[in-house]
């Protein structure tokens, strides 16, 4: 019983840290991307734990799907940031008017 509460608390703590990372640091896009990845990790951790607890494989399959999509999303986001940095030589969220089609 205490292990279940410990896993849920760890997942909730990771999720709250990532939410605060997104809301408190809105200037640096890299920190926002890392916070988003940590949010995906917290959700995935919660799905894996519930899958183990309920003796079901569906949570682990969804977790693999979430981590795959998160990896693809972060690689595309970092590629866009590298191109943006080469054009503007600075990465800030406030100055990203180049991206508005």
PDB file of C-alpha atoms in Angstrom:
ATOM      1  CA  UNK A   1       0.000   0.000   0.000  1.00  0.00           C
ATOM      2  CA  UNK A   2       2.799   2.401   0.873  1.00  0.00           C
ATOM      3  CA  UNK A   3       4.632   1.586  -2.349  1.00  0.00           C
ATOM      4  CA  UNK A   4       1.545   2.575  -4.349  1.00  0.00           C
ATOM      5  CA  UNK A   5       1.333   5.919  -2.592  1.00  0.00           C
ATOM      6  CA  UNK A   6       5.071   6.445  -3.091  1.00  0.00           C
ATOM      7  CA  UNK A   7       4.830   5.814  -6.856  1.00  0.00           C
ATOM      8  CA  UNK A   8       1.804   8.080  -7.200  1.00  0.00           C
ATOM      9  CA  UNK A   9       3.551  10.816  -5.196  1.00  0.00           C
ATOM     10  CA  UNK A  10       6.669  10.529  -7.362  1.00  0.00           C
ATOM     11  CA  UNK A  11       4.650  10.785 -10.549  1.00  0.00           C
ATOM     12  CA  UNK A  12       2.670  13.739  -9.216  1.00  0.00           C
ATOM     13  CA  UNK A  13       5.860  15.482  -8.065  1.00  0.00           C
ATOM     14  CA  UNK A  14       7.439  15.070 -11.514  1.00  0.00           C
ATOM     15  CA  UNK A  15       4.304  16.419 -13.163  1.00  0.00           C
ATOM     16  CA  UNK A  16       4.106  19.451 -10.850  1.00  0.00           C
ATOM     17  CA  UNK A  17       7.802  20.241 -11.320  1.00  0.00           C
ATOM     18  CA  UNK A  18       7.314  20.207 -15.075  1.00  0.00           C
ATOM     19  CA  UNK A  19       4.230  22.440 -14.846  1.00  0.00           C
ATOM     20  CA  UNK A  20       6.155  24.963 -12.748  1.00  0.00           C
ATOM     21  CA  UNK A  21       9.061  24.750 -15.183  1.00  0.00           C
ATOM     22  CA  UNK A  22       6.768  25.672 -18.046  1.00  0.00           C
ATOM     23  CA  UNK A  23       4.976  28.508 -16.259  1.00  0.00           C
ATOM     24  CA  UNK A  24       7.907  30.070 -14.409  1.00  0.00           C
ATOM     25  CA  UNK A  25      10.408  29.993 -17.261  1.00  0.00           C
ATOM     26  CA  UNK A  26       8.626  31.289 -20.329  1.00  0.00           C
ATOM     27  CA  UNK A  27      11.682  32.930 -21.879  1.00  0.00           C
ATOM     28  CA  UNK A  28      13.897  29.948 -22.635  1.00  0.00           C
ATOM     29  CA  UNK A  29      12.384  27.546 -25.127  1.00  0.00           C
ATOM     30  CA  UNK A  30      14.845  24.745 -24.304  1.00  0.00           C
ATOM     31  CA  UNK A  31      13.759  24.655 -20.674  1.00  0.00           C
ATOM     32  CA  UNK A  32      10.147  24.618 -21.801  1.00  0.00           C
ATOM     33  CA  UNK A  33      10.850  21.624 -24.063  1.00  0.00           C
ATOM     34  CA  UNK A  34      12.620  19.788 -21.233  1.00  0.00           C
ATOM     35  CA  UNK A  35       9.690  20.487 -18.925  1.00  0.00           C
ATOM     36  CA  UNK A  36       7.309  19.139 -21.550  1.00  0.00           C
ATOM     37  CA  UNK A  37       9.410  15.977 -21.844  1.00  0.00           C
ATOM     38  CA  UNK A  38       9.370  15.580 -18.064  1.00  0.00           C
ATOM     39  CA  UNK A  39       5.584  15.918 -18.157  1.00  0.00           C
ATOM     40  CA  UNK A  40       5.394  13.104 -20.708  1.00  0.00           C
ATOM     41  CA  UNK A  41       7.700  11.056 -18.473  1.00  0.00           C
ATOM     42  CA  UNK A  42       5.443  11.574 -15.454  1.00  0.00           C
ATOM     43  CA  UNK A  43       2.359  10.490 -17.387  1.00  0.00           C
ATOM     44  CA  UNK A  44       4.223   7.492 -18.753  1.00  0.00           C
ATOM     45  CA  UNK A  45       5.433   6.555 -15.279  1.00  0.00           C
ATOM     46  CA  UNK A  46       1.880   6.739 -13.981  1.00  0.00           C
ATOM     47  CA  UNK A  47       0.636   4.524 -16.833  1.00  0.00           C
ATOM     48  CA  UNK A  48       3.347   1.933 -16.220  1.00  0.00           C
ATOM     49  CA  UNK A  49       2.626   1.858 -12.508  1.00  0.00           C
ATOM     50  CA  UNK A  50      -1.114   1.464 -13.026  1.00  0.00           C
ATOM     51  CA  UNK A  51      -0.437  -1.266 -15.575  1.00  0.00           C
ATOM     52  CA  UNK A  52       1.669  -3.184 -13.059  1.00  0.00           C
ATOM     53  CA  UNK A  53      -0.853  -2.594 -10.302  1.00  0.00           C
ATOM     54  CA  UNK A  54      -3.829  -3.768 -12.387  1.00  0.00           C
ATOM     55  CA  UNK A  55      -1.878  -6.614 -14.040  1.00  0.00           C
ATOM     56  CA  UNK A  56      -2.680  -5.325 -17.532  1.00  0.00           C
ATOM     57  CA  UNK A  57      -0.392  -4.716 -20.517  1.00  0.00           C
ATOM     58  CA  UNK A  58      -2.367  -1.827 -22.044  1.00  0.00           C
ATOM     59  CA  UNK A  59      -0.755   0.826 -19.836  1.00  0.00           C
ATOM     60  CA  UNK A  60       2.724  -0.276 -20.853  1.00  0.00           C
ATOM     61  CA  UNK A  61       1.768  -0.185 -24.537  1.00  0.00           C
ATOM     62  CA  UNK A  62       0.373   3.338 -24.157  1.00  0.00           C
ATOM     63  CA  UNK A  63       3.523   4.315 -22.299  1.00  0.00           C
ATOM     64  CA  UNK A  64       5.691   3.141 -25.191  1.00  0.00           C
ATOM     65  CA  UNK A  65       3.464   5.053 -27.593  1.00  0.00           C
ATOM     66  CA  UNK A  66       3.726   8.236 -25.527  1.00  0.00           C
ATOM     67  CA  UNK A  67       7.510   7.983 -25.238  1.00  0.00           C
ATOM     68  CA  UNK A  68       7.858   7.369 -28.993  1.00  0.00           C
ATOM     69  CA  UNK A  69       5.740  10.386 -29.873  1.00  0.00           C
ATOM     70  CA  UNK A  70       7.598  12.504 -27.291  1.00  0.00           C
ATOM     71  CA  UNK A  71      10.969  11.536 -28.787  1.00  0.00           C
ATOM     72  CA  UNK A  72       9.802  12.419 -32.300  1.00  0.00           C
ATOM     73  CA  UNK A  73       8.326  15.699 -31.075  1.00  0.00           C
ATOM     74  CA  UNK A  74      11.490  16.717 -29.260  1.00  0.00           C
ATOM     75  CA  UNK A  75      13.736  15.896 -32.228  1.00  0.00           C
ATOM     76  CA  UNK A  76      11.580  17.974 -34.577  1.00  0.00           C
ATOM     77  CA  UNK A  77      11.429  20.807 -32.041  1.00  0.00           C
ATOM     78  CA  UNK A  78      15.188  20.823 -31.584  1.00  0.00           C
ATOM     79  CA  UNK A  79      15.720  20.812 -35.357  1.00  0.00           C
ATOM     80  CA  UNK A  80      13.446  23.839 -35.694  1.00  0.00           C
ATOM     81  CA  UNK A  81      15.332  25.574 -32.877  1.00  0.00           C
ATOM     82  CA  UNK A  82      18.697  24.937 -34.541  1.00  0.00           C
ATOM     83  CA  UNK A  83      17.466  26.461 -37.803  1.00  0.00           C
ATOM     84  CA  UNK A  84      15.947  29.408 -35.908  1.00  0.00           C
ATOM     85  CA  UNK A  85      19.210  29.953 -34.005  1.00  0.00           C
ATOM     86  CA  UNK A  86      21.188  29.959 -37.253  1.00  0.00           C
ATOM     87  CA  UNK A  87      18.909  32.636 -38.685  1.00  0.00           C
ATOM     88  CA  UNK A  88      18.490  34.900 -35.622  1.00  0.00           C
ATOM     89  CA  UNK A  89      21.490  33.955 -33.395  1.00  0.00           C
ATOM     90  CA  UNK A  90      19.245  34.057 -30.313  1.00  0.00           C
ATOM     91  CA  UNK A  91      16.590  31.755 -28.905  1.00  0.00           C
ATOM     92  CA  UNK A  92      13.910  33.552 -26.923  1.00  0.00           C
ATOM     93  CA  UNK A  93      10.198  32.996 -26.959  1.00  0.00           C
ATOM     94  CA  UNK A  94       9.354  36.699 -27.165  1.00  0.00           C
ATOM     95  CA  UNK A  95      11.242  37.238 -30.408  1.00  0.00           C
ATOM     96  CA  UNK A  96       9.761  34.317 -32.315  1.00  0.00           C
ATOM     97  CA  UNK A  97       7.784  36.345 -34.823  1.00  0.00           C
ATOM     98  CA  UNK A  98       9.686  34.677 -37.662  1.00  0.00           C
ATOM     99  CA  UNK A  99       7.615  31.539 -37.138  1.00  0.00           C
ATOM    100  CA  UNK A 100       4.264  33.293 -37.672  1.00  0.00           C
ATOM    101  CA  UNK A 101       3.842  32.355 -41.339  1.00  0.00           C
TER     102      UNK A 101
END
